[in-house]
Coordinates of C-alpha atoms and ligand atoms in Angstrom, one line a residue:
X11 CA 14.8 119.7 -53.7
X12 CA 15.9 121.0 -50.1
X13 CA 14.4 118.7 -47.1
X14 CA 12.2 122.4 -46.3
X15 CA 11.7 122.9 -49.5
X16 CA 9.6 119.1 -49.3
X17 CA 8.3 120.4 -45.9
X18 CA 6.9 123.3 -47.4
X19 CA 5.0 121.0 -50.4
X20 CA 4.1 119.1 -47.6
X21 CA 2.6 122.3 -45.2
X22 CA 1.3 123.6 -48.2
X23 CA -1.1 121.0 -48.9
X24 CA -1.9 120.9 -45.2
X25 CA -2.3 124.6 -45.4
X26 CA -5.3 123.8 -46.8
X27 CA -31.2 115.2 -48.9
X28 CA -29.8 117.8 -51.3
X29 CA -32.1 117.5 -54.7
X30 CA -30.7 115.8 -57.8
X31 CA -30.8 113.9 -60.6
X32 CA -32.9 110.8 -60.3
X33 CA -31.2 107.8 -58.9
X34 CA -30.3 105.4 -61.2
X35 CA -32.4 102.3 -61.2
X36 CA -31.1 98.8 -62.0
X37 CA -30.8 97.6 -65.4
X38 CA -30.3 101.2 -66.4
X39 CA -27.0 101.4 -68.4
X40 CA -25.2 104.6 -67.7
X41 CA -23.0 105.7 -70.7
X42 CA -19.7 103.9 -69.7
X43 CA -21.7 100.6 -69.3
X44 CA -17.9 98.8 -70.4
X45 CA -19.5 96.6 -73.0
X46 CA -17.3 95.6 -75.4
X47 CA -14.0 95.1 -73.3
X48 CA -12.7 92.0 -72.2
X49 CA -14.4 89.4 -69.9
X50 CA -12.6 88.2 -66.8
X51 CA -10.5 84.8 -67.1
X52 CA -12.9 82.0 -65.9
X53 CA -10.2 79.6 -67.0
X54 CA -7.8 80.0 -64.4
X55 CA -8.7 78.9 -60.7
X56 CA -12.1 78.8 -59.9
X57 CA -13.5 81.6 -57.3
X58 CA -15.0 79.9 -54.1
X59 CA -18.9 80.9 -53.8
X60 CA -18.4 83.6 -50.6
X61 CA -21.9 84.7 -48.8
X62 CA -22.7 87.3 -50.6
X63 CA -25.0 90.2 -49.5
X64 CA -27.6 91.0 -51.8
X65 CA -26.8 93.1 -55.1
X66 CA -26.5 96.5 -55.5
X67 CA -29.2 98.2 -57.7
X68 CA -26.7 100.2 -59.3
X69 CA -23.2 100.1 -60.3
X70 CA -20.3 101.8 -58.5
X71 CA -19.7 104.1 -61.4
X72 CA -23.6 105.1 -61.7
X73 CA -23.4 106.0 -57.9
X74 CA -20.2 108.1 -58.5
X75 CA -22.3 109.8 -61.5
X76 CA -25.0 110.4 -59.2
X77 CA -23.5 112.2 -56.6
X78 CA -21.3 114.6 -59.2
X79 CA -24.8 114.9 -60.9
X80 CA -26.1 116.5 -57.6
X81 CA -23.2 118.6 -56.7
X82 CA -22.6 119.8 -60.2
X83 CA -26.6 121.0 -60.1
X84 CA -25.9 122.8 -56.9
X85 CA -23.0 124.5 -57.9
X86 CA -24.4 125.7 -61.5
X87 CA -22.1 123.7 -63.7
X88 CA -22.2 124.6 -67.1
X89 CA -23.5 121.7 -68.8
X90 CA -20.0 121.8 -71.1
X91 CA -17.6 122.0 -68.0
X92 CA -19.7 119.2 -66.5
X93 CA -19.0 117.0 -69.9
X94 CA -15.1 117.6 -69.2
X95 CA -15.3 117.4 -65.7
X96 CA -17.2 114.0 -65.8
X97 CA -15.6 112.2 -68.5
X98 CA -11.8 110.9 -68.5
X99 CA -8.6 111.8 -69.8
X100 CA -7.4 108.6 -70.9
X101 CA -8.4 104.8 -70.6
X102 CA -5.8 102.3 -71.7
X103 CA -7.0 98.7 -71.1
X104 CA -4.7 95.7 -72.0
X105 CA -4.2 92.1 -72.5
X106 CA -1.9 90.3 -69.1
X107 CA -1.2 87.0 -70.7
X108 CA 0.5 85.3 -68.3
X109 CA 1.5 81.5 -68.0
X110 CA 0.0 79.5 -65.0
X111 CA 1.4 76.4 -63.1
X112 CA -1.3 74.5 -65.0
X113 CA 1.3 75.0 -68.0
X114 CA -1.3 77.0 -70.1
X115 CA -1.6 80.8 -71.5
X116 CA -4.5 82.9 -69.2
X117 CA -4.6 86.3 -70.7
X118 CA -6.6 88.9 -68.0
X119 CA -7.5 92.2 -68.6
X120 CA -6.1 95.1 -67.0
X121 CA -7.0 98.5 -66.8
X122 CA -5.4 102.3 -65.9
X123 CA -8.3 105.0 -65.7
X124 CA -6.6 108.6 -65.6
X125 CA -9.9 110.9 -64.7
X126 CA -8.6 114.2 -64.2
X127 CA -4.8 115.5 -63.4
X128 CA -5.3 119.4 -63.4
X129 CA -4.5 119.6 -59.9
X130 CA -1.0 117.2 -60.6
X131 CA 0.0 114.0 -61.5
X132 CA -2.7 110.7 -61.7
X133 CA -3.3 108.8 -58.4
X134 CA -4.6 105.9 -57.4
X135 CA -4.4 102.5 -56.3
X136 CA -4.7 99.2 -58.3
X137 CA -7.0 96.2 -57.7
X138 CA -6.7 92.6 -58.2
X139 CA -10.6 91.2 -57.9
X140 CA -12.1 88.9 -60.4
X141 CA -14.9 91.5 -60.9
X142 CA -12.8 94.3 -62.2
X143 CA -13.9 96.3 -65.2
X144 CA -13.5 99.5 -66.9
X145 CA -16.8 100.9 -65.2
X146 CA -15.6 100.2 -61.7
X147 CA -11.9 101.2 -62.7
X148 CA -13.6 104.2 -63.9
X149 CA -15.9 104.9 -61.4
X150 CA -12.9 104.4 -58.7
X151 CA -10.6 107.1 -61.1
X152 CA -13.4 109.8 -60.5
X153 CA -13.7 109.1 -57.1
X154 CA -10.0 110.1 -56.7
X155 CA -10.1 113.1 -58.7
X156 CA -12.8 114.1 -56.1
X157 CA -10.9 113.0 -53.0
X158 CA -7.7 114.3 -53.6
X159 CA -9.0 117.6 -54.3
X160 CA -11.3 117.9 -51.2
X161 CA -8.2 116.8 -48.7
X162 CA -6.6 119.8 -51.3
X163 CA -3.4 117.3 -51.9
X164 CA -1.3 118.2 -55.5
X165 CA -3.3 115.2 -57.5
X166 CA -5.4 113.8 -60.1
X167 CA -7.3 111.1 -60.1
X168 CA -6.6 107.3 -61.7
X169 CA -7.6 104.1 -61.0
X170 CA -6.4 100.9 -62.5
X171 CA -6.8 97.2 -62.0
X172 CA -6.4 93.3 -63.4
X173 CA -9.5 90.8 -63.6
X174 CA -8.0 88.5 -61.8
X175 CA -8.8 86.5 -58.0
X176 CA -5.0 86.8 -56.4
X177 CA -6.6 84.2 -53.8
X178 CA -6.7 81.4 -56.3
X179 CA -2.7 82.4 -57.5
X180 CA 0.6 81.0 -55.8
X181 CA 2.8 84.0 -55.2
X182 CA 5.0 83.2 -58.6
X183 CA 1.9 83.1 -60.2
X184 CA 0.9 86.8 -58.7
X185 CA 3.8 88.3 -59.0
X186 CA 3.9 87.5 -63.4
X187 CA 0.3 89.3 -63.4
X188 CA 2.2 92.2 -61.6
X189 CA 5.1 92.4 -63.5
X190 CA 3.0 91.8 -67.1
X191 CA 0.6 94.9 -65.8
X192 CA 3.3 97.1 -65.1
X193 CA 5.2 96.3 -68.8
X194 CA 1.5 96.9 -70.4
X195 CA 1.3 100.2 -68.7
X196 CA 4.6 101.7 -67.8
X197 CA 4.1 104.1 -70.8
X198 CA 1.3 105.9 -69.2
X199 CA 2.8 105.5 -65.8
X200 CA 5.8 107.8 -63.5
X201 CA 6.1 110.1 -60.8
X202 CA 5.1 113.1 -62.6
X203 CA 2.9 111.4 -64.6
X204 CA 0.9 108.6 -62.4
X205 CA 1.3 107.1 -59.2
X206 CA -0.2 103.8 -58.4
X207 CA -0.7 102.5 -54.6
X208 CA -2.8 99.2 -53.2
X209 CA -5.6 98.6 -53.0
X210 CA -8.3 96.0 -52.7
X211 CA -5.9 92.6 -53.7
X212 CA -2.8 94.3 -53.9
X213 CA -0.4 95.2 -50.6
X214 CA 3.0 96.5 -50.3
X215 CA 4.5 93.2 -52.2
X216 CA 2.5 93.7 -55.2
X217 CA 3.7 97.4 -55.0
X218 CA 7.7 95.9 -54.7
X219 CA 7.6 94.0 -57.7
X220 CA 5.7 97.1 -59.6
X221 CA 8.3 99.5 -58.7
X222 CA 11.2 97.0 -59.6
X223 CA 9.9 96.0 -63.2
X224 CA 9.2 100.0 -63.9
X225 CA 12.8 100.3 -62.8
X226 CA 13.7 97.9 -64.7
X227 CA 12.6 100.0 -67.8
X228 CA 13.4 103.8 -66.3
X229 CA 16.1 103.1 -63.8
X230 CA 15.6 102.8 -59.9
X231 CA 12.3 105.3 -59.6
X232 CA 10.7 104.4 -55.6
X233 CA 8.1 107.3 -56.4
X234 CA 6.7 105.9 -59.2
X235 CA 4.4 104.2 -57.0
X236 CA 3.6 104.3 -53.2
X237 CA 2.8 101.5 -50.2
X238 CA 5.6 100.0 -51.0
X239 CA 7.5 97.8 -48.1
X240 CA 9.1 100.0 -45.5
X241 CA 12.8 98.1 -47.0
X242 CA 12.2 99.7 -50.6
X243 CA 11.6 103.3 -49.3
X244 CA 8.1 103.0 -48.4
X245 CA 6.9 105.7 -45.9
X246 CA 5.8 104.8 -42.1
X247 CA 2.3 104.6 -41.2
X248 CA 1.3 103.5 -44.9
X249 CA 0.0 100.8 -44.3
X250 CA -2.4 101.7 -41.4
X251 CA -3.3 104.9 -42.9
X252 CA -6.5 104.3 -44.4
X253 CA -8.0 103.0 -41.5
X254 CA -6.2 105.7 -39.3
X255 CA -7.7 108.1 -41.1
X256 CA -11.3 106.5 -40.8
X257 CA -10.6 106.7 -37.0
X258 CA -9.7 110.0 -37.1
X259 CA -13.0 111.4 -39.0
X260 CA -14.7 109.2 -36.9
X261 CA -13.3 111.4 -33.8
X262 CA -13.8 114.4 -35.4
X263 CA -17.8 113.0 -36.4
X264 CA -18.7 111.2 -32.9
X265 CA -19.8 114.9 -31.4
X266 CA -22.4 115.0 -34.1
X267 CA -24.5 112.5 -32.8
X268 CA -22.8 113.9 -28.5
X269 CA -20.9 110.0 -28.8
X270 CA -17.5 109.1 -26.8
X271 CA -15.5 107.1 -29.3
X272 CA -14.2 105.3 -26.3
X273 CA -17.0 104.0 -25.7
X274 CA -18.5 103.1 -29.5
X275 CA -19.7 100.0 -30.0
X276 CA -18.7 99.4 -33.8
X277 CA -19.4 97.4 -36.6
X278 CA -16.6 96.7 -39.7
X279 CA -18.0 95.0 -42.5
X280 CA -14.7 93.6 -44.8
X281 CA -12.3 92.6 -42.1
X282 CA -9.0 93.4 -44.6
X283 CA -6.6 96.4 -44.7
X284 CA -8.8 99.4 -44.5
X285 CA -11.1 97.4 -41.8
X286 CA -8.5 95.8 -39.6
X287 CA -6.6 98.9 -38.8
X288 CA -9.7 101.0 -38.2
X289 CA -10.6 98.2 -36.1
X290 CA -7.4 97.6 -34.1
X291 CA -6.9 101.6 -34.0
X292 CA -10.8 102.0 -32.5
X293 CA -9.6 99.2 -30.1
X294 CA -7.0 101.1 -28.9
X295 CA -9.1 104.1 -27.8
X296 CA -11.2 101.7 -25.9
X297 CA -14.1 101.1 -28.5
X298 CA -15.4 97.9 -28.4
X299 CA -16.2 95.6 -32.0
X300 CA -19.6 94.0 -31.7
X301 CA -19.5 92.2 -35.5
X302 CA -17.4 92.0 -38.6
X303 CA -17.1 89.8 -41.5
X304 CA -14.9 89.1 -44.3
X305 CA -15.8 87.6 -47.7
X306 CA -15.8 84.2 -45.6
X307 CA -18.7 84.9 -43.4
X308 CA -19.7 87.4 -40.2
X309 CA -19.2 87.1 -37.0
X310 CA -20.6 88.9 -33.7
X311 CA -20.5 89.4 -29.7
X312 CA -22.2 91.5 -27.5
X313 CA -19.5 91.4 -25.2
X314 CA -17.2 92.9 -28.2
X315 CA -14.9 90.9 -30.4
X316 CA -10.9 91.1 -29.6
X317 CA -9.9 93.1 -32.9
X318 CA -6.0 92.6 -32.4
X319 CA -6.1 89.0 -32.2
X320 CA -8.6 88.4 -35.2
X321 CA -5.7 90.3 -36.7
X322 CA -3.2 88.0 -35.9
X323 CA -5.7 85.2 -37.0
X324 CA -6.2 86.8 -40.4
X325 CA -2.5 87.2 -40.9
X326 CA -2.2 83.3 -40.3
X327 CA -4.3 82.7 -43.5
X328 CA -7.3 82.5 -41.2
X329 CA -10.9 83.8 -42.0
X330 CA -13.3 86.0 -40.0
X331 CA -15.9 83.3 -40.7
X332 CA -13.5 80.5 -38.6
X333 CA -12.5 82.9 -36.2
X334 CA -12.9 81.0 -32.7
X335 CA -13.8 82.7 -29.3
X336 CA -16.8 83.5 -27.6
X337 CA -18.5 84.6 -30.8
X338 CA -21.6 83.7 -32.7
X339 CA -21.6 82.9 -36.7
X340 CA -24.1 85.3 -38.3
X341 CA -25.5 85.7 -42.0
X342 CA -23.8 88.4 -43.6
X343 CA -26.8 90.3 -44.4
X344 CA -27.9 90.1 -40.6
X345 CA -24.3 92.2 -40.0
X346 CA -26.1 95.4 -41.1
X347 CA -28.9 94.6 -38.7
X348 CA -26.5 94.9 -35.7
X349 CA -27.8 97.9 -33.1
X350 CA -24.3 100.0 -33.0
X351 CA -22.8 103.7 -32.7
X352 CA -20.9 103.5 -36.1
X353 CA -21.0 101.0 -39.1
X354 CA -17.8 100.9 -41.0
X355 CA -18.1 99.6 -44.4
X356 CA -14.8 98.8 -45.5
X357 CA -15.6 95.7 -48.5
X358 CA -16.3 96.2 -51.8
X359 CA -18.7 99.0 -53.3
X360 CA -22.9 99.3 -53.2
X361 CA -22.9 96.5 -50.4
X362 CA -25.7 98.8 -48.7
X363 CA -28.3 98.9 -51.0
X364 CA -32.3 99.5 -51.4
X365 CA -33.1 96.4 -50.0
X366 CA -30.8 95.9 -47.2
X367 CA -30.1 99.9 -45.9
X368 CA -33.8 99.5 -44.2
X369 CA -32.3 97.3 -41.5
X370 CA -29.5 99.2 -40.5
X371 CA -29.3 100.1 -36.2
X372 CA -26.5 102.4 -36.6
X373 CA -26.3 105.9 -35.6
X374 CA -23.2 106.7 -37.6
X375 CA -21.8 105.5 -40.5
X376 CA -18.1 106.0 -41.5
X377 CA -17.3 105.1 -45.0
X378 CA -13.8 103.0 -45.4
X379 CA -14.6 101.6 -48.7
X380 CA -14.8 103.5 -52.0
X381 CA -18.8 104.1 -52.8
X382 CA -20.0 101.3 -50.0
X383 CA -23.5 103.0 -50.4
X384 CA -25.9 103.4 -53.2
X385 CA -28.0 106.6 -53.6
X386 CA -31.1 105.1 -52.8
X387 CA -29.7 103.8 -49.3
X388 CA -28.0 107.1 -48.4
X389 CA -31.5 108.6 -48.8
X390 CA -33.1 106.0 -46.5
X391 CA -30.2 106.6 -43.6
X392 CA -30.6 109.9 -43.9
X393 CA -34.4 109.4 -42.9
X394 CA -33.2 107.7 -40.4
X395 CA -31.1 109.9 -38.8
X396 CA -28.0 108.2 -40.0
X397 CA -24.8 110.8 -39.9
X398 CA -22.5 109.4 -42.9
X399 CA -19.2 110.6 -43.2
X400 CA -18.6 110.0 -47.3
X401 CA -16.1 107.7 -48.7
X402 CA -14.0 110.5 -50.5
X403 CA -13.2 112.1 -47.0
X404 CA -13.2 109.4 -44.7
X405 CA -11.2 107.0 -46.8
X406 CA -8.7 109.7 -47.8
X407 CA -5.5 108.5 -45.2
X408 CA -4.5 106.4 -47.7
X409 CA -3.9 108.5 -50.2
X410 CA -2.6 111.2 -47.9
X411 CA 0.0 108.8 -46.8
X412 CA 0.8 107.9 -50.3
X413 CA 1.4 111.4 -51.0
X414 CA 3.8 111.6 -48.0
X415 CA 5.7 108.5 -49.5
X416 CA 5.8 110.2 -52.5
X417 CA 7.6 113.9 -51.2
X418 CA 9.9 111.3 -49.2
X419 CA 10.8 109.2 -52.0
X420 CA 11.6 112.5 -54.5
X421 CA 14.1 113.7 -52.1
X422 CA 15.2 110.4 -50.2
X423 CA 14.8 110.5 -46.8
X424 CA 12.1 109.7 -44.6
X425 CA 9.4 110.9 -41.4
X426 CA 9.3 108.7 -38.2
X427 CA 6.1 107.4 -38.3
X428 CA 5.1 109.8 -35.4
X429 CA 5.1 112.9 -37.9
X430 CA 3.3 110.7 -40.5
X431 CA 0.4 110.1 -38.3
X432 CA 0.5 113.9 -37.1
X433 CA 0.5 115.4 -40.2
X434 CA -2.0 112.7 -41.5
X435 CA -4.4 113.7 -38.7
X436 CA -3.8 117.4 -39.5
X437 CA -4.7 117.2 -43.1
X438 CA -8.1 114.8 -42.3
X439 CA -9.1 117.2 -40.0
X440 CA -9.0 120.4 -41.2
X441 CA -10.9 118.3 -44.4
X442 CA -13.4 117.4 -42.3
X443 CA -13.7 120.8 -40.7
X444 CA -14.1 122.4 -44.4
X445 CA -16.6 119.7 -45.1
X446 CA -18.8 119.9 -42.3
X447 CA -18.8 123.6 -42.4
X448 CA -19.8 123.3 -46.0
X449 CA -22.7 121.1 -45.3
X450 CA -24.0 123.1 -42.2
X451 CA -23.7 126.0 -44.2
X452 CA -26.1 124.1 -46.8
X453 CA -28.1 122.4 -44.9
X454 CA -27.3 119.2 -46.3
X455 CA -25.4 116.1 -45.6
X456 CA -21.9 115.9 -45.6
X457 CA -21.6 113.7 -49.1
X458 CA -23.0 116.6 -51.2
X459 CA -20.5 119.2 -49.6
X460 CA -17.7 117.2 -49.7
X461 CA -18.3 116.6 -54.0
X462 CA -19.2 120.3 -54.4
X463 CA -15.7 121.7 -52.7
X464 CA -14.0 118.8 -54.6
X465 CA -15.2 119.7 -57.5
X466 CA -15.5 123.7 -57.2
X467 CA -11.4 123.0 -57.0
X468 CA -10.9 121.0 -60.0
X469 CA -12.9 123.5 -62.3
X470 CA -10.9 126.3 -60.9
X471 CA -7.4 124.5 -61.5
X472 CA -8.4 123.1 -65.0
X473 CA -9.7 126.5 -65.4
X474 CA -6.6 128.5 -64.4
X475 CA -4.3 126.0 -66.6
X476 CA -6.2 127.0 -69.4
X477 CA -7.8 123.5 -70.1
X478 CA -10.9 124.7 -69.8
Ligands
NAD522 P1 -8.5 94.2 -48.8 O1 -8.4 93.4 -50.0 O2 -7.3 94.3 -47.9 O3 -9.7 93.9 -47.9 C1 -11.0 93.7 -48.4 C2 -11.8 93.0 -47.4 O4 -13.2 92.9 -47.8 C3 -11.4 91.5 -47.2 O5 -11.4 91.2 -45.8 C4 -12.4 90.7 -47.9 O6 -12.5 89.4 -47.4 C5 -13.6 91.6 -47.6 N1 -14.8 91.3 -48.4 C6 -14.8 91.1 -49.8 N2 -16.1 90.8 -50.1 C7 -16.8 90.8 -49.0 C8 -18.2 90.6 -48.7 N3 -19.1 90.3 -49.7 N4 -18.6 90.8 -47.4 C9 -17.8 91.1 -46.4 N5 -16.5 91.3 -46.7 C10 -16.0 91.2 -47.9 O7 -8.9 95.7 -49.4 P2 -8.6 97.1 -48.7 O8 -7.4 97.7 -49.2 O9 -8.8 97.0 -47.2 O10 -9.9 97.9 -49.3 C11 -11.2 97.8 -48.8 C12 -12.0 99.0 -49.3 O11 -11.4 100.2 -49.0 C13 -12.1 99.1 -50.9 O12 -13.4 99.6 -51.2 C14 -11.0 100.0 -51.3 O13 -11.3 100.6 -52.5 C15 -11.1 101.0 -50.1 N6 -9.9 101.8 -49.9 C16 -8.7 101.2 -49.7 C17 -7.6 102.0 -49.5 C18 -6.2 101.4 -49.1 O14 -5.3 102.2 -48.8 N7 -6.1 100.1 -49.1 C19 -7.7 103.4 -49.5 C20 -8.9 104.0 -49.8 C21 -10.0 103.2 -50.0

């Protein structure tokens, strides 16, 4: 393909409390409960005890089923579309024996979700997390069929993952759970087939030794998955993009609630990719950090915490928790609690729940992580007064990026970093715009309108394929 012929895929996709279903309550199994496949490791390294917030009162993939459950109502689903549209295309789970320094045989499970590809090939990113199963890998896959559609980029929607804590691993030890992943799942896997990227537990190197062990099998192939390192064809701005993108919905958001983001005081709960950027990038535009936390512990300072150099600190193997300065040490519940202008979750999923969304001081919220917020605590921040702006838009950079690295990668050349980031921020934006038009236009909050135009654009592709 021509270099405009790529500009024009590129420009092309550029071109581009609500009643419900009950909420889920806990103990309530939804139908992909994920019993009956594989328990994580407990052999290997033991996980240190983090302070953990209290637990969510549903699971990622019931809040996922939630929100498509209110959308799909609004929108006047038929009940058989729905079925197709909620359920999976394939799920492959499989054993990742791999040999340890202790000299012994730990066999993980891993898992690739592939939700929905009407709209082009599977995409999404892989965790490494201890607590990995098929109803989060699920849960996440959906999500993705969602997000690419509503920032209208040629995808489906995957997911995949290992059960294993790549804290407690040396790298030699990592990179033979990468490699044994990718020789599980290479089958299922390509550039016009699926295209994995990082996420939480995996980064660029993870994505290196992916690539090469595919290649390995299929030949040199740099799009078969994206955030790789910028020396093996990965795409400027990658890394960043995530929390770029956060930062610029935030932008677009802070005249909702008449805020200067130069003068936010902000709150990032999961100090790691997503959080670190969006934190440094907010610094940048003169915002000022007033708590954060990690899975070590929270920190916070009225006088605002220097994000840059609790970046460097983390990149020196340090945690949040140890961080020195003139901050205090805080409970990570109390994080929540913090009086701000915009909370950015950017851990792990349903970490604002029932019992904790009560407390929140925020006047904005700007989702970094994938489902951060049960159903029942978006209904209680919308009583508040709480503007969110949902996961499947805010945290879309990422993928946006990936897409970019992608289109470079199929025709071999590459974007300064400069036209990633402008063509990143013209994508987000005119999302946002669609979204927020959307939800004025229904009176509702943004979540809802960003799931129904998702949605609304999967049905019509599946539909105009024939598949449905
Ligand atoms: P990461 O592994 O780089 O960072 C995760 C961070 O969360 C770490 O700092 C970890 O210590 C912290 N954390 C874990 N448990 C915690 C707890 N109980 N309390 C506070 N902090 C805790 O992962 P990431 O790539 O930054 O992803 C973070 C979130 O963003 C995930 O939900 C992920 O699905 C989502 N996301 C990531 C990307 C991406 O491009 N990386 C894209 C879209 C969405």
């Amino acid at each position: 393909m021509s270099e405009e012929a790529t500009e024009e895929r590129a420009d092309e996709a550029d071109g581009e409390s609500a009643d419900g279903p009950a909420v889920p309550q806990e103990g309530e199994a939804g139908p992909h409960s994920g019993a009956g496949h594989g328990e994580p490791d407990k052999s290997a390294k033991k996980t240190e005890d983090a302070p953990q917030p209290g637990r969510a009162e549903v699971s990622n993939y019931e809040i996922v089923k939630h929100w498509f459950g209110v959308a799909a109502e609004r929108l006047e689903l038929p009940e058989d579309v729905g079925a197709v549209m909620r359920s999976s295309y394939r799920e492959v789970q499989v054993q990742v024996p791999v040999k340890l320094g202790d000299g012994k045989l730990h066999v993980f499970s891993g898992y690739r979700v592939q939700h929905n590809g009407a709209r082009g090939p599977y995409k999404g990113g892989i965790r490494f997390h201890p607590e990995v199963d098929l109803d989060e890998v699920r849960a996440l896959a959906e999500l993705m069929t969602w997000k690419t559609a509503i920032v209208n980029l040629p995808y489906g929607g995957a997911k995949g993952g290992v059960n294993v804590d790549p804290s407690k691993l040396e790298t030699r030890e990592l990179q033979m759970v990468a490699r044994s992943f990718m020789d599980k799942i290479e089958k299922v896997l390509g550039p016009t087939r699926d295209i994995p990227a990082p996420d939480v537990g995996t980064n660029a190197q993870v994505m290196a030794w992916l690539m090469d062990e595919y290649g390995k099998l299929h030949g040199h192939t740099p799009a078969c998955v994206t955030g790789k390192p910028i020396a093996l064809e990965g795409s400027y701005g990658r890394e960043a993009a995530t929390g770029r993108g956060v930062v610029q919905v935030l932008c677009e958001a802070a005249s909702q609630i008449e805020l200067d983001p130069a003068e936010a005081r902000f709150v990032v709960q999961g100090f790691g990719n997503v959080g670190s950027w969006a934190a440094r990038l907010m610094e940048d535009l003169g915002a000022t950090m007033v708590g954060v936390s990690d899975a070590s512990g929270a920190i916070a300072s009225e006088g605002g915490i220097d994000a840059e150099k609790l970046a460097e600190h983390v990149r020196e193997d340090g945690k949040v928790g140890d961080f020195d300065g003139s901050t205090d040490k805080i409970e990570p519940d109390d994080l929540l609690a913090l009086e701000c202008d915009v909370f950015i979750p950017a851990a792990l999923g349903g970490m604002i729940h029932k019992d904790n969304a009560e407390r929140m001081r925020c006047r904005m919220m700007v989702e970094g992580a994938n489902s951060p917020t049960t159903p029942s605590a978006d209904s209680i921040l919308n009583d508040k007064g709480v503007t969110i702006v949902p996961d499947v838009l805010a945290n879309a950079g990422g993928v946006i990026v990936s897409y970019f690295e992608w289109v470079q990668n199929l025709q071999h050349f590459r974007w300064t970093e400069d036209e990633v980031n402008e063509r990143l921020g013209k994508i987000i934006r005119r999302a946002f715009g669609e979204v927020a038009d959307r939800a004025e236009e229904n009176g509702t909050p943004m979540r809802p309108a960003a799931y129904e135009l998702g949605i609304e654009r999967v049905v019509e592709a599946a539909s105009t394929r024939g598949y449905i």
